[in-house]
C-alpha positions as a LaTeX table, in Angstrom:
\begin{tabular}{lrrr}
\hline
Residue & $x$ (\AA) & $y$ (\AA) & $z$ (\AA) \\
\hline
Unk1 & 24.62 & $-21.64$ & 9.82 \\
Unk2 & 21.55 & $-19.57$ & 9.02 \\
Unk3 & 20.98 & $-18.58$ & 5.40 \\
Unk4 & 22.07 & $-14.96$ & 5.70 \\
Unk5 & 25.17 & $-15.91$ & 7.69 \\
Unk6 & 26.10 & $-18.53$ & 5.08 \\
Unk7 & 25.90 & $-16.05$ & 2.20 \\
Unk8 & 27.77 & $-13.34$ & 4.08 \\
Unk9 & 30.53 & $-15.84$ & 4.82 \\
Unk10 & 30.90 & $-16.66$ & 1.12 \\
Unk11 & 30.78 & $-12.98$ & 0.13 \\
Unk12 & 33.78 & $-12.42$ & 2.38 \\
Unk13 & 35.69 & $-15.13$ & 0.56 \\
Unk14 & 35.39 & $-17.55$ & 3.43 \\
Unk15 & 34.12 & $-21.12$ & 3.55 \\
Unk16 & 30.72 & $-21.64$ & 5.18 \\
Unk17 & 29.27 & $-24.93$ & 6.43 \\
Unk18 & 28.12 & $-25.69$ & 2.88 \\
Unk19 & 28.15 & $-23.93$ & $-0.48$ \\
Unk20 & 25.41 & $-21.27$ & $-0.57$ \\
Unk21 & 22.97 & $-21.53$ & $-3.46$ \\
Unk22 & 20.33 & $-19.50$ & $-5.20$ \\
Unk23 & 19.18 & $-17.65$ & $-8.29$ \\
Unk24 & 18.26 & $-14.03$ & $-8.90$ \\
Unk25 & 14.75 & $-15.00$ & $-9.89$ \\
Unk26 & 12.20 & $-17.67$ & $-10.77$ \\
Unk27 & 9.69 & $-16.95$ & $-13.52$ \\
Unk28 & 6.14 & $-17.16$ & $-12.11$ \\
Unk29 & 4.89 & $-19.82$ & $-14.52$ \\
Unk30 & 7.63 & $-22.21$ & $-13.43$ \\
Unk31 & 6.75 & $-22.10$ & $-9.73$ \\
Unk32 & 3.67 & $-24.38$ & $-9.78$ \\
Unk33 & 5.44 & $-26.77$ & $-12.15$ \\
Unk34 & 8.37 & $-27.08$ & $-9.77$ \\
Unk35 & 6.04 & $-27.66$ & $-6.84$ \\
Unk36 & 4.17 & $-30.37$ & $-8.72$ \\
Unk37 & 7.43 & $-32.01$ & $-9.83$ \\
Unk38 & 8.49 & $-32.08$ & $-6.19$ \\
Unk39 & 5.19 & $-33.69$ & $-5.16$ \\
Unk40 & 3.79 & $-30.51$ & $-3.59$ \\
Unk41 & 0.46 & $-28.82$ & $-4.24$ \\
Unk42 & 0.51 & $-25.13$ & $-5.23$ \\
Unk43 & $-1.47$ & $-22.83$ & $-2.94$ \\
Unk44 & $-2.01$ & $-20.08$ & $-5.50$ \\
Unk45 & $-0.32$ & $-17.52$ & $-3.25$ \\
Unk46 & 2.65 & $-16.20$ & $-5.29$ \\
Unk47 & 4.90 & $-15.41$ & $-2.32$ \\
Unk48 & 4.09 & $-18.57$ & $-0.40$ \\
Unk49 & 4.61 & $-20.81$ & $-3.42$ \\
Unk50 & 7.89 & $-19.17$ & $-4.44$ \\
Unk51 & 9.19 & $-19.55$ & $-0.89$ \\
Unk52 & 8.16 & $-23.21$ & $-0.86$ \\
Unk53 & 10.08 & $-23.80$ & $-4.11$ \\
Unk54 & 13.14 & $-22.07$ & $-2.69$ \\
Unk55 & 12.93 & $-24.12$ & 0.48 \\
Unk56 & 12.63 & $-27.33$ & $-1.54$ \\
Unk57 & 15.73 & $-26.37$ & $-3.55$ \\
Unk58 & 17.45 & $-25.29$ & $-0.30$ \\
Unk59 & 18.15 & $-21.79$ & $-1.57$ \\
Unk60 & 19.94 & $-19.36$ & 0.69 \\
Unk61 & 19.29 & $-16.24$ & $-1.36$ \\
Unk62 & 17.21 & $-14.62$ & $-4.03$ \\
Unk63 & 17.09 & $-11.38$ & $-6.00$ \\
Unk64 & 14.40 & $-8.73$ & $-6.00$ \\
Unk65 & 14.23 & $-6.14$ & $-8.78$ \\
Unk66 & 12.39 & $-2.89$ & $-8.02$ \\
Unk67 & 10.63 & $-1.61$ & $-11.12$ \\
Unk68 & 9.26 & 1.67 & $-12.40$ \\
Unk69 & 5.52 & 1.79 & $-13.11$ \\
Unk70 & 4.27 & 2.30 & $-16.64$ \\
Unk71 & 3.72 & 5.82 & $-17.90$ \\
Unk72 & 0.41 & 4.82 & $-19.49$ \\
Unk73 & $-2.15$ & 2.01 & $-19.34$ \\
Unk74 & $-1.10$ & 0.69 & $-22.75$ \\
Unk75 & $-3.07$ & $-0.78$ & $-25.60$ \\
Unk76 & $-3.56$ & $-4.18$ & $-27.17$ \\
Unk77 & $-2.49$ & $-4.49$ & $-30.80$ \\
Unk78 & $-4.07$ & $-6.63$ & $-33.50$ \\
Unk79 & $-1.87$ & $-9.57$ & $-32.45$ \\
Unk80 & $-3.08$ & $-9.38$ & $-28.86$ \\
Unk81 & 0.18 & $-7.97$ & $-27.54$ \\
Unk82 & 0.21 & $-5.28$ & $-24.84$ \\
Unk83 & 2.11 & $-2.15$ & $-25.92$ \\
Unk84 & 2.83 & 0.61 & $-23.43$ \\
Unk85 & 5.21 & 3.40 & $-22.41$ \\
Unk86 & 7.51 & 2.18 & $-19.66$ \\
Unk87 & 9.00 & 4.17 & $-16.81$ \\
Unk88 & 12.08 & 5.10 & $-18.85$ \\
Unk89 & 10.04 & 6.58 & $-21.68$ \\
Unk90 & 10.45 & 3.66 & $-24.09$ \\
Unk91 & 7.57 & 2.18 & $-26.07$ \\
Unk92 & 7.69 & $-1.52$ & $-25.34$ \\
Unk93 & 5.69 & $-4.65$ & $-26.07$ \\
Unk94 & 5.08 & $-7.37$ & $-23.52$ \\
Unk95 & 5.60 & $-10.89$ & $-24.87$ \\
Unk96 & 5.17 & $-13.56$ & $-22.20$ \\
Unk97 & 7.77 & $-12.67$ & $-19.53$ \\
Unk98 & 9.90 & $-10.54$ & $-21.84$ \\
Unk99 & 9.63 & $-6.90$ & $-22.90$ \\
Unk100 & 10.87 & $-5.78$ & $-26.30$ \\
Unk101 & 11.60 & $-2.15$ & $-27.07$ \\
Unk102 & 9.71 & $-0.82$ & $-30.09$ \\
Unk103 & 10.75 & 2.83 & $-29.81$ \\
Unk104 & 13.75 & 3.89 & $-27.68$ \\
Unk105 & 13.54 & 6.71 & $-25.15$ \\
Unk106 & 16.17 & 8.69 & $-27.08$ \\
Unk107 & 16.12 & 8.61 & $-30.87$ \\
Unk108 & 18.03 & 11.79 & $-31.74$ \\
Unk109 & 21.31 & 13.10 & $-30.35$ \\
Unk110 & 19.78 & 16.49 & $-29.54$ \\
Unk111 & 17.51 & 14.72 & $-27.03$ \\
Unk112 & 20.41 & 13.45 & $-24.92$ \\
Unk113 & 20.89 & 16.55 & $-22.76$ \\
Unk114 & 17.12 & 16.84 & $-22.24$ \\
Unk115 & 16.71 & 13.33 & $-20.86$ \\
Unk116 & 16.85 & 12.71 & $-17.10$ \\
Unk117 & 16.00 & 9.69 & $-14.96$ \\
Unk118 & 12.49 & 9.49 & $-13.49$ \\
Unk119 & 11.51 & 10.33 & $-9.92$ \\
Unk120 & 12.77 & 7.66 & $-7.52$ \\
Unk121 & 9.64 & 8.13 & $-5.43$ \\
Unk122 & 7.74 & 6.26 & $-8.15$ \\
Unk123 & 9.40 & 2.97 & $-7.23$ \\
Unk124 & 7.54 & 0.74 & $-4.78$ \\
Unk125 & 9.85 & $-1.09$ & $-2.37$ \\
Unk126 & 7.13 & $-2.99$ & $-0.51$ \\
Unk127 & 8.22 & $-6.31$ & $-2.04$ \\
Unk128 & 11.64 & $-6.01$ & $-0.39$ \\
Unk129 & 10.04 & $-5.07$ & 2.93 \\
Unk130 & 7.67 & $-8.04$ & 2.74 \\
Unk131 & 10.41 & $-10.54$ & 1.93 \\
Unk132 & 12.60 & $-9.18$ & 4.74 \\
Unk133 & 9.76 & $-9.42$ & 7.25 \\
Unk134 & 8.34 & $-12.80$ & 6.20 \\
Unk135 & 11.36 & $-14.85$ & 5.09 \\
Unk136 & 14.89 & $-15.63$ & 6.26 \\
Unk137 & 16.60 & $-15.56$ & 2.84 \\
Unk138 & 19.51 & $-13.31$ & 1.97 \\
Unk139 & 17.99 & $-10.66$ & $-0.29$ \\
Unk140 & 19.90 & $-9.10$ & $-3.16$ \\
Unk141 & 18.33 & $-5.96$ & $-4.60$ \\
Unk142 & 19.04 & $-5.85$ & $-8.34$ \\
Unk143 & 19.79 & $-2.44$ & $-9.88$ \\
Unk144 & 21.29 & $-1.57$ & $-13.26$ \\
Unk145 & 24.78 & $-0.38$ & $-14.06$ \\
Unk146 & 25.60 & 2.65 & $-16.16$ \\
Unk147 & 26.50 & 0.91 & $-19.41$ \\
Unk148 & 23.47 & $-1.32$ & $-19.93$ \\
Unk149 & 21.01 & 1.15 & $-18.39$ \\
Unk150 & 22.11 & 3.96 & $-20.69$ \\
Unk151 & 22.38 & 1.64 & $-23.70$ \\
Unk152 & 18.76 & 0.60 & $-23.16$ \\
Unk153 & 17.63 & 4.17 & $-23.81$ \\
Unk154 & 18.85 & 3.92 & $-27.41$ \\
Unk155 & 18.80 & 1.51 & $-30.29$ \\
Unk156 & 21.87 & $-0.52$ & $-29.36$ \\
Unk157 & 23.99 & 0.04 & $-32.47$ \\
Unk158 & 23.25 & 3.77 & $-32.22$ \\
Unk159 & 24.51 & 3.73 & $-28.64$ \\
Unk160 & 27.71 & 1.94 & $-29.64$ \\
Unk161 & 28.34 & 4.61 & $-32.28$ \\
Unk162 & 27.72 & 7.36 & $-29.72$ \\
Unk163 & 30.49 & 6.00 & $-27.50$ \\
Unk164 & 32.83 & 7.02 & $-30.33$ \\
Unk165 & 31.13 & 10.13 & $-31.75$ \\
Unk166 & 29.74 & 11.66 & $-28.52$ \\
Unk167 & 31.88 & 10.34 & $-25.62$ \\
Unk168 & 31.33 & 13.45 & $-23.46$ \\
Unk169 & 27.57 & 13.05 & $-23.64$ \\
Unk170 & 27.83 & 9.32 & $-22.92$ \\
Unk171 & 30.01 & 9.95 & $-19.86$ \\
Unk172 & 27.48 & 12.48 & $-18.55$ \\
Unk173 & 24.58 & 10.07 & $-19.05$ \\
Unk174 & 26.43 & 7.18 & $-17.41$ \\
Unk175 & 27.36 & 9.42 & $-14.46$ \\
Unk176 & 23.76 & 10.57 & $-13.99$ \\
Unk177 & 22.41 & 7.04 & $-14.35$ \\
Unk178 & 24.89 & 5.58 & $-11.86$ \\
Unk179 & 24.02 & 8.27 & $-9.33$ \\
Unk180 & 20.32 & 7.46 & $-9.75$ \\
Unk181 & 20.99 & 3.73 & $-9.37$ \\
Unk182 & 23.08 & 4.45 & $-6.28$ \\
Unk183 & 20.19 & 6.27 & $-4.65$ \\
Unk184 & 17.85 & 3.43 & $-5.60$ \\
Unk185 & 20.23 & 0.87 & $-4.10$ \\
Unk186 & 20.43 & 2.84 & $-0.86$ \\
Unk187 & 16.64 & 2.87 & $-0.63$ \\
Unk188 & 16.56 & $-0.87$ & $-1.25$ \\
Unk189 & 19.04 & $-1.49$ & 1.57 \\
Unk190 & 17.04 & 0.76 & 3.86 \\
Unk191 & 13.94 & $-1.29$ & 2.96 \\
Unk192 & 15.68 & $-4.52$ & 3.98 \\
Unk193 & 17.97 & $-5.79$ & 1.23 \\
Unk194 & 21.09 & $-7.53$ & 2.57 \\
Unk195 & 23.15 & $-6.85$ & $-0.56$ \\
Unk196 & 23.04 & $-5.38$ & $-4.05$ \\
Unk197 & 23.62 & $-6.85$ & $-7.51$ \\
Unk198 & 24.56 & $-4.29$ & $-10.17$ \\
Unk199 & 23.37 & $-5.77$ & $-13.46$ \\
Unk200 & 25.55 & $-4.34$ & $-16.21$ \\
Unk201 & 26.04 & $-6.47$ & $-19.30$ \\
Unk202 & 29.36 & $-5.22$ & $-20.64$ \\
Unk203 & 30.22 & $-8.07$ & $-22.97$ \\
Unk204 & 29.08 & $-10.80$ & $-25.30$ \\
Unk205 & 30.58 & $-14.22$ & $-25.86$ \\
Unk206 & 33.58 & $-12.87$ & $-27.78$ \\
Unk207 & 34.58 & $-9.97$ & $-25.59$ \\
Unk208 & 33.40 & $-6.56$ & $-24.43$ \\
Unk209 & 30.87 & $-4.59$ & $-26.50$ \\
Unk210 & 33.27 & $-1.66$ & $-26.68$ \\
Unk211 & 37.01 & $-1.76$ & $-26.10$ \\
Unk212 & 38.31 & $-2.20$ & $-22.54$ \\
Unk213 & 40.03 & 1.19 & $-22.93$ \\
Unk214 & 36.70 & 2.83 & $-23.82$ \\
Unk215 & 35.01 & 1.18 & $-20.84$ \\
Unk216 & 37.73 & 2.53 & $-18.57$ \\
Unk217 & 37.15 & 6.00 & $-19.91$ \\
Unk218 & 33.35 & 6.04 & $-20.20$ \\
Unk219 & 31.98 & 3.62 & $-17.63$ \\
Unk220 & 34.30 & 2.43 & $-14.87$ \\
Unk221 & 34.78 & 5.80 & $-13.11$ \\
Unk222 & 31.03 & 6.13 & $-12.48$ \\
Unk223 & 30.64 & 2.39 & $-11.81$ \\
Unk224 & 33.37 & 2.60 & $-9.19$ \\
Unk225 & 31.62 & 5.49 & $-7.44$ \\
Unk226 & 28.36 & 3.54 & $-7.54$ \\
Unk227 & 30.02 & 0.58 & $-5.79$ \\
Unk228 & 31.74 & 2.82 & $-3.23$ \\
Unk229 & 28.50 & 4.53 & $-2.27$ \\
Unk230 & 26.60 & 1.27 & $-1.83$ \\
Unk231 & 29.40 & $-0.42$ & 0.12 \\
Unk232 & 29.46 & 2.57 & 2.47 \\
Unk233 & 26.18 & 1.12 & 3.80 \\
Unk234 & 28.04 & $-2.02$ & 4.87 \\
Unk235 & 26.53 & $-4.46$ & 2.36 \\
Unk236 & 28.18 & $-6.65$ & $-0.30$ \\
Unk237 & 27.95 & $-5.59$ & $-3.94$ \\
Unk238 & 28.07 & $-8.04$ & $-6.85$ \\
Unk239 & 28.36 & $-7.40$ & $-10.55$ \\
Unk240 & 26.08 & $-9.41$ & $-12.83$ \\
Unk241 & 27.53 & $-9.48$ & $-16.33$ \\
Unk242 & 27.27 & $-12.08$ & $-19.06$ \\
Unk243 & 29.85 & $-12.73$ & $-21.74$ \\
Unk244 & 33.64 & $-12.83$ & $-21.89$ \\
Unk245 & 34.94 & $-10.45$ & $-19.22$ \\
Unk246 & 38.53 & $-11.67$ & $-19.04$ \\
Unk247 & 39.98 & $-8.47$ & $-20.51$ \\
Unk248 & 38.36 & $-6.36$ & $-17.78$ \\
Unk249 & 38.54 & $-8.67$ & $-14.76$ \\
Unk250 & 41.19 & $-6.51$ & $-13.13$ \\
Unk251 & 38.95 & $-3.47$ & $-13.67$ \\
Unk252 & 36.03 & $-5.26$ & $-12.01$ \\
Unk253 & 38.22 & $-6.02$ & $-8.99$ \\
Unk254 & 39.56 & $-2.45$ & $-8.90$ \\
Unk255 & 36.01 & $-1.07$ & $-8.97$ \\
Unk256 & 35.50 & $-2.66$ & $-5.56$ \\
Unk257 & 32.98 & $-5.38$ & $-6.30$ \\
Unk258 & 32.77 & $-8.13$ & $-3.69$ \\
Unk259 & 31.59 & $-10.72$ & $-6.17$ \\
Unk260 & 30.84 & $-11.58$ & $-9.77$ \\
Unk261 & 27.74 & $-13.34$ & $-11.02$ \\
Unk262 & 27.19 & $-15.27$ & $-14.24$ \\
Unk263 & 30.60 & $-16.68$ & $-15.21$ \\
Unk264 & 29.17 & $-17.81$ & $-18.54$ \\
Unk265 & 31.04 & $-20.98$ & $-19.56$ \\
Unk266 & 30.10 & $-20.63$ & $-23.25$ \\
Unk267 & 31.92 & $-17.28$ & $-23.23$ \\
Unk268 & 35.15 & $-18.83$ & $-21.99$ \\
Unk269 & 34.69 & $-17.90$ & $-18.34$ \\
Unk270 & 36.49 & $-20.96$ & $-17.00$ \\
Unk271 & 35.81 & $-21.49$ & $-13.32$ \\
Unk272 & 39.16 & $-23.13$ & $-12.55$ \\
Unk273 & 41.04 & $-20.18$ & $-14.06$ \\
Unk274 & 38.79 & $-17.58$ & $-12.42$ \\
Unk275 & 39.15 & $-19.28$ & $-9.06$ \\
Unk276 & 42.93 & $-19.38$ & $-9.39$ \\
Unk277 & 43.32 & $-15.75$ & $-10.51$ \\
Unk278 & 40.50 & $-14.01$ & $-8.67$ \\
Unk279 & 39.19 & $-16.40$ & $-6.02$ \\
Unk280 & 40.86 & $-14.37$ & $-3.25$ \\
Unk281 & 39.46 & $-11.10$ & $-4.61$ \\
Unk282 & 35.92 & $-11.94$ & $-5.67$ \\
Unk283 & 33.18 & $-14.27$ & $-4.52$ \\
Unk284 & 32.24 & $-16.24$ & $-7.64$ \\
Unk285 & 28.59 & $-17.10$ & $-8.31$ \\
Unk286 & 27.15 & $-19.19$ & $-11.14$ \\
Unk287 & 28.97 & $-20.90$ & $-14.03$ \\
Unk288 & 26.66 & $-23.87$ & $-14.53$ \\
Unk289 & 25.20 & $-23.51$ & $-18.04$ \\
Unk290 & 21.50 & $-22.70$ & $-18.15$ \\
Unk291 & 21.25 & $-24.80$ & $-21.33$ \\
Unk292 & 21.78 & $-27.90$ & $-19.22$ \\
Unk293 & 18.43 & $-27.27$ & $-17.54$ \\
Unk294 & 16.44 & $-27.38$ & $-20.78$ \\
Unk295 & 14.24 & $-30.38$ & $-21.63$ \\
Unk296 & 15.96 & $-33.10$ & $-23.58$ \\
Unk297 & 19.33 & $-32.92$ & $-21.83$ \\
Unk298 & 20.18 & $-36.24$ & $-20.15$ \\
Unk299 & 19.75 & $-35.90$ & $-16.39$ \\
Unk300 & 23.09 & $-37.55$ & $-15.73$ \\
Unk301 & 24.72 & $-34.74$ & $-17.72$ \\
Unk302 & 23.13 & $-32.20$ & $-15.38$ \\
Unk303 & 24.32 & $-34.14$ & $-12.36$ \\
Unk304 & 27.85 & $-34.49$ & $-13.71$ \\
Unk305 & 28.08 & $-30.78$ & $-14.56$ \\
Unk306 & 26.81 & $-29.83$ & $-11.10$ \\
Unk307 & 29.41 & $-31.99$ & $-9.38$ \\
Unk308 & 32.14 & $-30.58$ & $-11.61$ \\
Unk309 & 31.08 & $-26.99$ & $-10.94$ \\
Unk310 & 31.09 & $-27.58$ & $-7.19$ \\
Unk311 & 34.41 & $-29.39$ & $-7.29$ \\
Unk312 & 35.96 & $-26.42$ & $-9.10$ \\
Unk313 & 34.28 & $-23.61$ & $-7.18$ \\
Unk314 & 33.75 & $-24.83$ & $-3.62$ \\
Unk315 & 37.30 & $-25.44$ & $-2.32$ \\
Unk316 & 38.57 & $-22.52$ & $-0.30$ \\
Unk317 & 35.17 & $-20.85$ & $-0.05$ \\
Unk318 & 33.99 & $-17.70$ & $-1.77$ \\
Unk319 & 31.62 & $-19.53$ & $-4.13$ \\
Unk320 & 27.84 & $-19.58$ & $-4.63$ \\
Unk321 & 26.08 & $-22.22$ & $-6.72$ \\
Unk322 & 23.69 & $-21.09$ & $-9.44$ \\
Unk323 & 23.13 & $-21.33$ & $-13.16$ \\
Unk324 & 24.88 & $-18.70$ & $-15.25$ \\
Unk325 & 21.67 & $-16.97$ & $-16.40$ \\
Unk326 & 20.64 & $-16.22$ & $-12.83$ \\
Unk327 & 17.03 & $-17.00$ & $-13.69$ \\
Unk328 & 15.02 & $-20.21$ & $-13.52$ \\
Unk329 & 12.88 & $-19.71$ & $-16.61$ \\
Unk330 & 9.66 & $-21.30$ & $-17.77$ \\
Unk331 & 11.61 & $-22.88$ & $-20.64$ \\
Unk332 & 13.61 & $-24.97$ & $-18.18$ \\
Unk333 & 12.65 & $-28.46$ & $-17.08$ \\
Unk334 & 11.53 & $-28.82$ & $-13.44$ \\
Unk335 & 13.10 & $-32.28$ & $-13.36$ \\
Unk336 & 16.45 & $-30.88$ & $-14.47$ \\
Unk337 & 16.34 & $-28.08$ & $-11.89$ \\
Unk338 & 15.57 & $-30.60$ & $-9.14$ \\
Unk339 & 18.40 & $-32.82$ & $-10.40$ \\
Unk340 & 20.86 & $-29.93$ & $-10.25$ \\
Unk341 & 20.07 & $-28.90$ & $-6.70$ \\
Unk342 & 19.51 & $-32.43$ & $-5.37$ \\
Unk343 & 22.96 & $-33.33$ & $-6.71$ \\
Unk344 & 24.40 & $-30.41$ & $-4.74$ \\
Unk345 & 23.00 & $-31.99$ & $-1.55$ \\
Unk346 & 25.32 & $-34.93$ & $-2.09$ \\
Unk347 & 28.43 & $-32.80$ & $-2.47$ \\
Unk348 & 30.82 & $-32.50$ & 0.44 \\
Unk349 & 33.16 & $-29.53$ & 0.76 \\
Unk350 & 36.57 & $-30.51$ & $-0.52$ \\
Unk351 & 39.72 & $-28.71$ & 0.45 \\
\hline
\end{tabular}
């Protein structure tokens, strides 16, 4: 099977020739380290080197996240950090590969009705076009869901309070945000994406951030429309969500998602149980703990966990191998990443 065919087969809940594999992203600083660990010399070309890493790991897919440009050029503070206004109107600071919000886009409730998403024309989709033209990987465009996208406009505890004190305003914002993300997803598919991942962190390790009933009232109606509109283009749609989702798994299925990514084991997302209850309804992607890929973990522990994950997820099809964070980060050990994916090469599909 070709890579795209293999992923499509799994997305449909079927069993391809082997378990598809891949991550949503690889942090740039890790790419040359992975190449060197694999005995390869980096070329210095970001696209070429990332593709070479993915080929070495035998990836079938990757994720591409279209981003809004900054609203200003930014400034450097006394600690050498770059502070700027991002495309959503937040003041943020760049620290390595992470951005931290210093001032939210919305700080007062009377600003809610005045806020609207930015112009979609500002987003550059050339990266998706380039990957579609120059590679044969299955490409997931990553967009945000209504809950986490709207929450990111506020200080988080303020947003949680607003779901109780101003539910009408929250519903309106989530609806507007989901419509905007739907239009972005459609543009991504038109540019060459084979599928879409809706990143919407709805939970933490002990359950959903707000009650399942509140999510059904405030979020799932708009999230369902978002999924419907993207699927109308004939592409699979996955939900990326960390944390313990067990109380809303039926809602995720009812929303129309084709698959679920993360399956965080530390949050109680047990692959055997998920496969038994939802394996016919959702393609499951992830579950191997990202902590196993950190330096200091015995390599045989990585290998054992990889074999266990495949043994639990692969039978019957509808499974994609990846670590539960979805990102290969610079904090991870190249040797551990190679051990994970090289172990997968030795795994035969078991019925």
